[in-house]
PDB file of C-alpha atoms in Angstrom:
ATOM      1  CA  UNK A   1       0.000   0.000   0.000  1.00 37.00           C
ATOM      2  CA  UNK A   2       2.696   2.257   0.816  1.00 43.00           C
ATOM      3  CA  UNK A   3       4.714   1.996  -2.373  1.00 44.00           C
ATOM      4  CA  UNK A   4       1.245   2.815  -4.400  1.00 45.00           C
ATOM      5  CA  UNK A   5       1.644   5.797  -2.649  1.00 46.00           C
ATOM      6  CA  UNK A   6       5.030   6.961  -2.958  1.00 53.00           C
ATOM      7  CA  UNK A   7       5.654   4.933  -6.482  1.00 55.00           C
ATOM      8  CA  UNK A   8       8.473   2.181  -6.952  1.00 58.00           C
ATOM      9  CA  UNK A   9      12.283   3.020  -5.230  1.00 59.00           C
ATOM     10  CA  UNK A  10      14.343   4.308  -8.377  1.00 58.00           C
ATOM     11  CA  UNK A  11      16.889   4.865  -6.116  1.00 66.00           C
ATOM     12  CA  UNK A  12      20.276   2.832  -6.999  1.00 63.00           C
ATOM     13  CA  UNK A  13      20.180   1.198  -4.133  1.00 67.00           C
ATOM     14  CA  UNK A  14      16.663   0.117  -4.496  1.00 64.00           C
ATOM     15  CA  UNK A  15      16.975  -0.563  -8.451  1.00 67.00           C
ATOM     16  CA  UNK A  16      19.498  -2.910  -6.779  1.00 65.00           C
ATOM     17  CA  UNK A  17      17.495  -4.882  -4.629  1.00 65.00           C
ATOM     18  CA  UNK A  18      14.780  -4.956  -6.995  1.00 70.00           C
ATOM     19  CA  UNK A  19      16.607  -6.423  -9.826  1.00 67.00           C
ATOM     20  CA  UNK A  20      16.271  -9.709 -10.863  1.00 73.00           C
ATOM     21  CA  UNK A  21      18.880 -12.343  -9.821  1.00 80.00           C
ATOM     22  CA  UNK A  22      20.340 -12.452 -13.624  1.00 81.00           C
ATOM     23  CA  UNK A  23      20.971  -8.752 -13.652  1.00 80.00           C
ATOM     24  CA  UNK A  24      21.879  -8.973  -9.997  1.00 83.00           C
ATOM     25  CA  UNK A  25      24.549 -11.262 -11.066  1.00 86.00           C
ATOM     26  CA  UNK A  26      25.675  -9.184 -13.792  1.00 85.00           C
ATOM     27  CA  UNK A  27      26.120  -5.738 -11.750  1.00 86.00           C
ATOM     28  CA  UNK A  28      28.084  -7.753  -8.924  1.00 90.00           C
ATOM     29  CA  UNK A  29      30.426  -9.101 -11.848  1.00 92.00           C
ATOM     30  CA  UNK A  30      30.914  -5.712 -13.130  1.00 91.00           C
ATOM     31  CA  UNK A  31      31.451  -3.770  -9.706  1.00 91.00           C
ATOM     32  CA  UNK A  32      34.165  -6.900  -8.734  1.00 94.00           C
ATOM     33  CA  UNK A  33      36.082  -6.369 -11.737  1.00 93.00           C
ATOM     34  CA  UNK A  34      35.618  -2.287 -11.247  1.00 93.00           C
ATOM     35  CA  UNK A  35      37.466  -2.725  -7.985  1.00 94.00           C
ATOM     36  CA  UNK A  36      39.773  -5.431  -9.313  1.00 95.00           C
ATOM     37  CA  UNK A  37      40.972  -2.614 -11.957  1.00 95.00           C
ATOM     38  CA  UNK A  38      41.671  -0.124  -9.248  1.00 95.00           C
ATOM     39  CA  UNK A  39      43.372  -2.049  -7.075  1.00 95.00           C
ATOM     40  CA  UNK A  40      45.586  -2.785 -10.904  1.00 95.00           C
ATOM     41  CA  UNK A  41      45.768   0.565 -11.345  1.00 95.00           C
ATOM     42  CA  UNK A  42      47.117   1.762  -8.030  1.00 95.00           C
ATOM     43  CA  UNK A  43      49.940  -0.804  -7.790  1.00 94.00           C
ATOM     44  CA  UNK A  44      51.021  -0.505 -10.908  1.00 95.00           C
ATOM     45  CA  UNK A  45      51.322   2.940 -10.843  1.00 94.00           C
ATOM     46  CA  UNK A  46      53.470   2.940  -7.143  1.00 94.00           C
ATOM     47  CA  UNK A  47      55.437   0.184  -9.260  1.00 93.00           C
ATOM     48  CA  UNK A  48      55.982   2.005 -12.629  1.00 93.00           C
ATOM     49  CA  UNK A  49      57.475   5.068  -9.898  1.00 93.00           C
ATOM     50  CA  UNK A  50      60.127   2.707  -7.924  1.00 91.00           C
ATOM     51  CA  UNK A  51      60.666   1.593 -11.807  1.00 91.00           C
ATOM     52  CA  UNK A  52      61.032   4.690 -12.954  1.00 90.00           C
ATOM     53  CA  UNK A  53      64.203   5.867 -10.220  1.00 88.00           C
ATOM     54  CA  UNK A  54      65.674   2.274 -10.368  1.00 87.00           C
ATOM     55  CA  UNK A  55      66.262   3.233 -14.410  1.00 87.00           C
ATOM     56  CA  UNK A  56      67.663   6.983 -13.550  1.00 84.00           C
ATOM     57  CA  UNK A  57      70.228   4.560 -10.910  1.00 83.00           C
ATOM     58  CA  UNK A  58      71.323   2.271 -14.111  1.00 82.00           C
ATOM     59  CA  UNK A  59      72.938   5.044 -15.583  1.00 71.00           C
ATOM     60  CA  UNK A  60      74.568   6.715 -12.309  1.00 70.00           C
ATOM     61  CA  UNK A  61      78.208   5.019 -11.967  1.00 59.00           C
ATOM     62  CA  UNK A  62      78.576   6.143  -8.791  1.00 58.00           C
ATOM     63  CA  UNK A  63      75.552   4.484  -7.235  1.00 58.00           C
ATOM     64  CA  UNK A  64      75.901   1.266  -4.916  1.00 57.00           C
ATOM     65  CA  UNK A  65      73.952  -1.572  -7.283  1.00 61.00           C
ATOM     66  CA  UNK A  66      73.299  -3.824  -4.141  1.00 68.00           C
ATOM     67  CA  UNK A  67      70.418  -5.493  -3.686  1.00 71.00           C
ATOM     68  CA  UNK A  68      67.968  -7.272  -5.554  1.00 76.00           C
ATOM     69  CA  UNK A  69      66.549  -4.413  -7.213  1.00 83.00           C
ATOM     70  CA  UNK A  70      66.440  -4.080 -11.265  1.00 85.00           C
ATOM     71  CA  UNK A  71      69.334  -1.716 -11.647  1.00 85.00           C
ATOM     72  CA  UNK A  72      71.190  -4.062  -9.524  1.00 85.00           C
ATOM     73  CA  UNK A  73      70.250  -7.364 -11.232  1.00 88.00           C
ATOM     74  CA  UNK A  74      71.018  -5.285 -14.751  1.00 88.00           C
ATOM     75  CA  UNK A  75      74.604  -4.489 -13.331  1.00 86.00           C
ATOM     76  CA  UNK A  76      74.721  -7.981 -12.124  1.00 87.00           C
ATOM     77  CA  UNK A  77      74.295  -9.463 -15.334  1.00 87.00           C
ATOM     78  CA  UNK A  78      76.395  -7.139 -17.158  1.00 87.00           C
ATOM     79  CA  UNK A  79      79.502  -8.088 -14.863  1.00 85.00           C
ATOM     80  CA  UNK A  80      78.980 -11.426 -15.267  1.00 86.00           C
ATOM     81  CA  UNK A  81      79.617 -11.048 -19.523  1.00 84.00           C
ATOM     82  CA  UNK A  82      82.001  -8.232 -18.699  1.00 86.00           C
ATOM     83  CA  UNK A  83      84.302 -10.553 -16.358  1.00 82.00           C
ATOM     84  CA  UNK A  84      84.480 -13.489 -19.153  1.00 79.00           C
ATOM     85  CA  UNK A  85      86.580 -11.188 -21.230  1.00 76.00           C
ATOM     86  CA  UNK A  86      86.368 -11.219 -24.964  1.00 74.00           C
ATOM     87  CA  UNK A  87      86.815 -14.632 -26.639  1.00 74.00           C
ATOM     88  CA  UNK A  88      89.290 -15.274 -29.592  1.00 73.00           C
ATOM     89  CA  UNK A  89      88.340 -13.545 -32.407  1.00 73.00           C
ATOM     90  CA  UNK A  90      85.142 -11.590 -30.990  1.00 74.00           C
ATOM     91  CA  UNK A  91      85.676  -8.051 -31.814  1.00 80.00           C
ATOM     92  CA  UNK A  92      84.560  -5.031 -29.157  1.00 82.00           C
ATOM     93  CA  UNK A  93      81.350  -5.014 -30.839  1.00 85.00           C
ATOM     94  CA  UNK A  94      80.569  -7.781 -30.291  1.00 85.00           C
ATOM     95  CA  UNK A  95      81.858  -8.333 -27.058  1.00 85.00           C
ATOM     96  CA  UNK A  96      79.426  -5.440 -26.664  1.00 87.00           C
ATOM     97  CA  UNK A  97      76.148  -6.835 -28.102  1.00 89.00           C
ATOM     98  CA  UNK A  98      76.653  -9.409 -25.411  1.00 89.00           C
ATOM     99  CA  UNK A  99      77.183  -7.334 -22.622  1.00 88.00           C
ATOM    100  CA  UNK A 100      73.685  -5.822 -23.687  1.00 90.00           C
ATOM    101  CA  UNK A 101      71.855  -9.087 -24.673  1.00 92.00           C
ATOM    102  CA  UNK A 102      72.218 -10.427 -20.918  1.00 91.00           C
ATOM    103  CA  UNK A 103      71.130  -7.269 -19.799  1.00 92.00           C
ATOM    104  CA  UNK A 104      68.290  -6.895 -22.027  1.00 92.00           C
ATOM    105  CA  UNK A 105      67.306 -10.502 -20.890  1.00 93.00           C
ATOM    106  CA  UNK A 106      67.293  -9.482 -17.752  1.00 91.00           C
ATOM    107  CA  UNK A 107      65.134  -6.421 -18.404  1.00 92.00           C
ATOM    108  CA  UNK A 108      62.782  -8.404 -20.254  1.00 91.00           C
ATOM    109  CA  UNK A 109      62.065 -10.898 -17.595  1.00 90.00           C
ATOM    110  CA  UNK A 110      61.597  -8.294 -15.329  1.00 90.00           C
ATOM    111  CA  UNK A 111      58.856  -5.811 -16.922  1.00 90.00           C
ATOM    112  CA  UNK A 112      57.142  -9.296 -17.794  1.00 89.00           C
ATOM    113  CA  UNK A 113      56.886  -9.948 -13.763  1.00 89.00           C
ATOM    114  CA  UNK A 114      55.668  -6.383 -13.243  1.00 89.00           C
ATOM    115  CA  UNK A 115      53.096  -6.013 -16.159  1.00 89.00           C
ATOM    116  CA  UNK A 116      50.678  -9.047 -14.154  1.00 88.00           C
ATOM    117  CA  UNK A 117      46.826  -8.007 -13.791  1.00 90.00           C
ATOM    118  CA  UNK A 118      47.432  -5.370 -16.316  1.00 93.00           C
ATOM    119  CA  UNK A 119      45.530  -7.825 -19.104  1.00 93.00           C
ATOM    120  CA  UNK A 120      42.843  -7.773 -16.866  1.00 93.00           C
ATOM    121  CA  UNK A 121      42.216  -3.968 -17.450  1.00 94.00           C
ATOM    122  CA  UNK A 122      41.867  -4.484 -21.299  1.00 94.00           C
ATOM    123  CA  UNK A 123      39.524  -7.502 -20.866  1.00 93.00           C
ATOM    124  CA  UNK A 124      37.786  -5.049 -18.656  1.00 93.00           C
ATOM    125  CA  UNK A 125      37.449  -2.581 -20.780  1.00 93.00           C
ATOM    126  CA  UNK A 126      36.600  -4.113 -23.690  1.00 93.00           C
ATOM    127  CA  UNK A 127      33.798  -6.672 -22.321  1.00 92.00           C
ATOM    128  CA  UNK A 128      32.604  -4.625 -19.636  1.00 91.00           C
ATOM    129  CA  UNK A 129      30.276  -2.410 -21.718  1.00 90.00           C
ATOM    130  CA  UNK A 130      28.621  -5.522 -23.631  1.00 91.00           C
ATOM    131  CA  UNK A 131      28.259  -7.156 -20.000  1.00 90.00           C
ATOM    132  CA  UNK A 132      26.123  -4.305 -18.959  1.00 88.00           C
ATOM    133  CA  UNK A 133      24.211  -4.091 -22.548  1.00 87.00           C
ATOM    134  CA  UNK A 134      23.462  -7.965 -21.255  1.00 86.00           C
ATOM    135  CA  UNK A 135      22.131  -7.192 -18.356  1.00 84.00           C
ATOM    136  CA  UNK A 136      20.193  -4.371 -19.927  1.00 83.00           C
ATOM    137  CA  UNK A 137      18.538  -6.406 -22.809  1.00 85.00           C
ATOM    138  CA  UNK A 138      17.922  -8.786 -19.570  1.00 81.00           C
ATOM    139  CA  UNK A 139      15.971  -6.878 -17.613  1.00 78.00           C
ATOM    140  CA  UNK A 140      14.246  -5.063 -20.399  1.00 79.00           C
ATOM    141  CA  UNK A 141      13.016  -8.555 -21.791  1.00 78.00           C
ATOM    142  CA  UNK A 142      11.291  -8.869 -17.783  1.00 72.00           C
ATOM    143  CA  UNK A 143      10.255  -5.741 -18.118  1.00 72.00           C
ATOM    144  CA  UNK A 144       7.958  -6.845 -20.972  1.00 73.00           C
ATOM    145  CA  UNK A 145       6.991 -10.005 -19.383  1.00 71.00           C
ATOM    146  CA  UNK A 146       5.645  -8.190 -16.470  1.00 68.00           C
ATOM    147  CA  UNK A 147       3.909  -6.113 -18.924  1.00 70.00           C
ATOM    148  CA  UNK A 148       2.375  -9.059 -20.410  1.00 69.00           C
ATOM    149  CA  UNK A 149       1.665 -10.592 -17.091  1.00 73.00           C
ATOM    150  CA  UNK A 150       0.267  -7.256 -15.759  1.00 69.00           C
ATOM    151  CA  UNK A 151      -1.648  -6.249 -18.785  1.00 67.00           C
ATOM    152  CA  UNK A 152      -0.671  -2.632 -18.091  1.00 61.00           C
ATOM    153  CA  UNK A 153       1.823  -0.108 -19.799  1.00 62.00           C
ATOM    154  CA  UNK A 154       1.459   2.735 -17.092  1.00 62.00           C
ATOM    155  CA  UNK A 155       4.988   4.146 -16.135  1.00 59.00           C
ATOM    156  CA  UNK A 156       4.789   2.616 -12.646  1.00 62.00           C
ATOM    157  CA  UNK A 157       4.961  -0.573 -13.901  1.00 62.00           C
ATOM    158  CA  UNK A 158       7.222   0.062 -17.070  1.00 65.00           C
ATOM    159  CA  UNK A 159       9.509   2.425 -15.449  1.00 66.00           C
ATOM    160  CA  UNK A 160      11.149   0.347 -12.587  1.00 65.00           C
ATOM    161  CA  UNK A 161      12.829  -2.819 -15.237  1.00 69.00           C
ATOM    162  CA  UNK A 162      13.944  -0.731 -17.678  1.00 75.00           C
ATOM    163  CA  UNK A 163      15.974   1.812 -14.781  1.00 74.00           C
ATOM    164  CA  UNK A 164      17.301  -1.535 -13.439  1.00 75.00           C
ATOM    165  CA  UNK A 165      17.850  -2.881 -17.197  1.00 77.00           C
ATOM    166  CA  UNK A 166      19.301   0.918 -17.574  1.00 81.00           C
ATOM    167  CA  UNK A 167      21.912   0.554 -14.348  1.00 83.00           C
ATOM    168  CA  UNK A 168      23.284  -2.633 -15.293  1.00 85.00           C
ATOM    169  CA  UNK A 169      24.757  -0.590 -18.708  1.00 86.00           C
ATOM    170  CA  UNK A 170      25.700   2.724 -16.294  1.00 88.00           C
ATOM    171  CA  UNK A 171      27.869  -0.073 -13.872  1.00 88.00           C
ATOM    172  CA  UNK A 172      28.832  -1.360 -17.338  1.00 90.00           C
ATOM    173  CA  UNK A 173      30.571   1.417 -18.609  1.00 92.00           C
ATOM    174  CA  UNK A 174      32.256   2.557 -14.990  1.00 91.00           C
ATOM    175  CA  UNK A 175      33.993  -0.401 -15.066  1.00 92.00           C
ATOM    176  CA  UNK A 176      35.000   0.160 -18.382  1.00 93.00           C
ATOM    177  CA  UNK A 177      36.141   3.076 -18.734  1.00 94.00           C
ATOM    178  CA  UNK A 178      38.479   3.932 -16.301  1.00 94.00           C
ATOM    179  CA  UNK A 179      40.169   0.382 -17.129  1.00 95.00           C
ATOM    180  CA  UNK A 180      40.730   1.848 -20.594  1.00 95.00           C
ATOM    181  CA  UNK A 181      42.009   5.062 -19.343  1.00 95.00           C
ATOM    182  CA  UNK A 182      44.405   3.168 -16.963  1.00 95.00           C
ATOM    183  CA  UNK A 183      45.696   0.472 -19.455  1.00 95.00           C
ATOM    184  CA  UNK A 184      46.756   3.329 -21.967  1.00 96.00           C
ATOM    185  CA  UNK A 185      48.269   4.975 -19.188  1.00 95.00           C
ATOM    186  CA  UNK A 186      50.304   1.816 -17.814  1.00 95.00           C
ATOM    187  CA  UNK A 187      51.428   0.291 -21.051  1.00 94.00           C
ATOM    188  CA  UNK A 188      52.210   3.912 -22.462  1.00 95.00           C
ATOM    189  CA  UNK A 189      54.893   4.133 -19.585  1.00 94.00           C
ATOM    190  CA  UNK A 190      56.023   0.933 -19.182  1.00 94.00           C
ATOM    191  CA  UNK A 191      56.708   1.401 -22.934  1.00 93.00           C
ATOM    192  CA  UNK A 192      58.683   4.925 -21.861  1.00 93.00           C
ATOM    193  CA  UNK A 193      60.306   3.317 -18.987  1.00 93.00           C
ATOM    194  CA  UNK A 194      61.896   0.190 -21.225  1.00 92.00           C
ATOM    195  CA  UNK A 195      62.844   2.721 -23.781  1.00 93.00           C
ATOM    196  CA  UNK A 196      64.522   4.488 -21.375  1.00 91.00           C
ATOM    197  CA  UNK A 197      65.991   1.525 -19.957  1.00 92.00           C
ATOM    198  CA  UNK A 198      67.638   0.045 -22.909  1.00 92.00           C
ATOM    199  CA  UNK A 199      69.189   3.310 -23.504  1.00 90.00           C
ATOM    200  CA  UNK A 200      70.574   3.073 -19.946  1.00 89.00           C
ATOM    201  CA  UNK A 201      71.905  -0.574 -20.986  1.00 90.00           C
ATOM    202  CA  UNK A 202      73.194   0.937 -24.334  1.00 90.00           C
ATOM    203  CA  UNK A 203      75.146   3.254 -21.994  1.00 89.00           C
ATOM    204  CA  UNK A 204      76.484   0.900 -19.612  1.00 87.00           C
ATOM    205  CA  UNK A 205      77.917  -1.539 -22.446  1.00 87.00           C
ATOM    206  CA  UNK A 206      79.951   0.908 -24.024  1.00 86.00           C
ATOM    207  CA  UNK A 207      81.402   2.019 -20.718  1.00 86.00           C
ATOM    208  CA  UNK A 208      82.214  -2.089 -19.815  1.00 84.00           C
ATOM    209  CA  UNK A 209      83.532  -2.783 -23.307  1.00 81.00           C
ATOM    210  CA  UNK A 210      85.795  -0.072 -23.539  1.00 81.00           C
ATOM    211  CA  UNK A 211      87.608  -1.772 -20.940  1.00 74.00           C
ATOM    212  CA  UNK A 212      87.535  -5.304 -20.990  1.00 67.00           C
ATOM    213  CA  UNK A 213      89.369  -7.451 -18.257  1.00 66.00           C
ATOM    214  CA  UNK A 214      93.146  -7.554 -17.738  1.00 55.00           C
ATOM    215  CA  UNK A 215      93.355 -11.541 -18.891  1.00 50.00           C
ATOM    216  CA  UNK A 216      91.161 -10.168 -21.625  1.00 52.00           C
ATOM    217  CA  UNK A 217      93.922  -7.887 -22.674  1.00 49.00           C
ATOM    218  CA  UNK A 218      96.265 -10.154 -21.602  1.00 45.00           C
ATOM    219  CA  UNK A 219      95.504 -12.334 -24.451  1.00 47.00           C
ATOM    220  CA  UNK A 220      95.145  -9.988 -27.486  1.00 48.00           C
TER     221      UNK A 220
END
């Protein structure tokens, strides 16, 4: 008697609870993976900033490469090439080039590690906004049953499915969206960040083959 009254809760909150249990289902998908994305979004980006000052360190000579952070592992692997010397016949570019390669290995491994739960924002935003659409032709399709059932096309009783139908599409593309704004944003500066790295391996190479070990030198 009361909701004659006052008409149907078009709240969100009561478009919610009203829903059926298949658009129910679809909204609770959609706001898991919204959070899932933030939670993505957030760690990468405190990652991609310790990433970001561990390449600046690869390139500073003077810096202590202890540790097991990347610039550290990068130097690691570097020494390691740099202390075998160059082999009979290998010329300094060469000896170079594989100075490099096991750095670059090294660096490719790691920004492999790092870029985890980052496919889930592009499978978010690209299937979010046809999840929603689901739930929308969903609860639009009971909205015409109970139309059928009713035998009545007043607002009161139209209204209510197709707002719930109409949320499911709204959650839809708030999940989506900032996903898509986020993965652009990650994978533009992880792309920066290896650039930017591999110029900081270029540099580091030269400076180690210029001066190859003393039984290195020994021997040419």
């Amino acid at each position: 008697m009361q909701e004659a009254m006052h008409g149907p809760d078009l709240s969100p909150v009561g478009l919610i609870l009203q829903a059926g249990p298949v658009v129910q289902g679809v909204m609770a998908i959609l706001a898991l993976a919204s959070i899932a994305c933030w939670a993505v979004a957030i760690e990468k980006a405190i990652l991609l900033a310790r990433l970001k000052k561990e390449v600046q360190r690869l390139q500073d000579t003077e810096a202590q490469h202890s540790g097991e952070n990347l610039a550290a592992r990068l130097h690691r692997a570097a020494a390691r090439e740099w202390s075998e010397g160059r082999e009979a016949g290998e010329s300094r570019g060469e000896y170079r080039e594989r100075i490099e390669r096991a750095m670059r290995d090294v660096l490719s491994s790691a920004l492999r590690g790092m870029q985890g739960g980052v496919p889930l924002l592009a499978t978010t935003g690209a299937v979010g906004p046809f999840v929603g659409l689901f739930g929308t032709v969903w609860g639009i399709m009971g909205s015409f049953q109970g139309i059928a059932k009713m035998q009545d096309t007043s607002l009161s009783v139209v209204a209510p499915g197709i707002a719930e139908a109409l949320l499911a599409t709204a959650i839809g593309l708030v999940a989506a969206i900032p996903a898509v704004i986020a993965y652009n944003r990650i994978t533009l500066r992880f792309g920066r960040l290896r650039q930017e790295a591999l110029a900081g391996i270029a540099v580091v190479g030269a400076r180690l083959s210029a001066r190859p070990p003393r039984a290195s030198r020994a021997a040419e």
